[in-house]
Amino acid sequence: MTYFEDIVLGVRREIGRHTFTAEEIKRFAGQFDPQPFHMDEEAAKRSHFGALCASGWHTAAWCMRFLVEDHDRHVAELKARGEPIAQWGPSPGFRDLQWLKPVYVGDTITYAAEPIEKRESKSRPQWGLLFSRNTGTNQKGELVYSFIGSAFIERRVKG
Amino acid sequence: MTYFEDIVLGVRREIGRHTFTAEEIKRFAGQFDPQPFHMDEEAAKRSHFGALCASGWHTAAWCMRFLVEDHDRHVAELKARGEPIAQWGPSPGFRDLQWLKPVYVGDTITYAAEPIEKRESKSRPQWGLLFSRNTGTNQKGELVYSFIGSAFIERRVKG
């Protein structure tokens, strides 16, 4: 990764897109969110969603996957250029997660990430805390998913 | 479910417990969070976690499963007693999700839910908005996971 000091705020980047199938929606829901409107087309029709749709945690899990892949791509690029690679630390959590619209069968969600805020860590001078707005948008351009993620990122200048 | 008006705040209930195996930690991570410390014991030893641990989204997914099972048990009890069943609406999202400690291989996480706040919905008078603190605690009694979930719940008295 880029060092904490070098991260530019306000630059949105696409990290991946995924089309949700009925089969995978039901498989994820069967394991982790077995509510009728995520499991069965007929029950979903009678629900407030009106049709089979993905668990919100399923939408979230794909975002995480694309965030990791984006990170790995970035590290590979730095390696290829022979540049130093800053460590990513653990995420202490996140805030403001919103499921804004259902993700229906056949919807293609484009995920994006945008660094929005940086804070130096007082307790851990070798790390900075980066906040990013991570989003999912469907093929109609509607925002379906959003959260503010956070991660510790190594500083170039230690303390 | 119990109607919005009948939900008692401040009562914590256990909703389920799960022991995380290396196999399932790697399987989930392979699909949704392919970072080395969730995928490989040796790489995890060299990471800031020190040992293989579950994706935070995996910890979160089990919580969702137990919330749904808890809801289903509750509905079954009401049915068995011939009592009316209030509808649960969609969740608009949640706030303050925290991964406080890693979940390592062999850890048993006990999940619990506690209703902490109720708000009448002005825009949807037939629904109330319930906030619950949902948590995961490991076998040492350490809090590892917490978030404030929200859900629309049907009101007994409409508007």
Short mmCIF file of C-alpha atoms in Angstrom, two decimals, chain A residues 36-37 40-48:
data_model
loop_
_atom_site.label_atom_id
_atom_site.label_comp_id
_atom_site.label_asym_id
_atom_site.label_seq_id
_atom_site.Cartn_x
_atom_site.Cartn_y
_atom_site.Cartn_z
CA PRO A 36 -37.85 -16.32 3.49
CA PHE A 37 -37.29 -13.34 1.15
CA ASP A 40 -37.58 -18.61 -1.75
CA GLU A 41 -38.98 -16.77 -4.80
CA GLU A 42 -42.63 -17.25 -3.87
CA ALA A 43 -42.18 -16.11 -0.27
CA ALA A 44 -40.17 -13.14 -1.51
CA LYS A 45 -43.02 -12.10 -3.84
CA ARG A 46 -45.34 -11.89 -0.82
CA SER A 47 -42.78 -9.94 1.25
CA HIS A 48 -42.18 -6.18 1.39
#
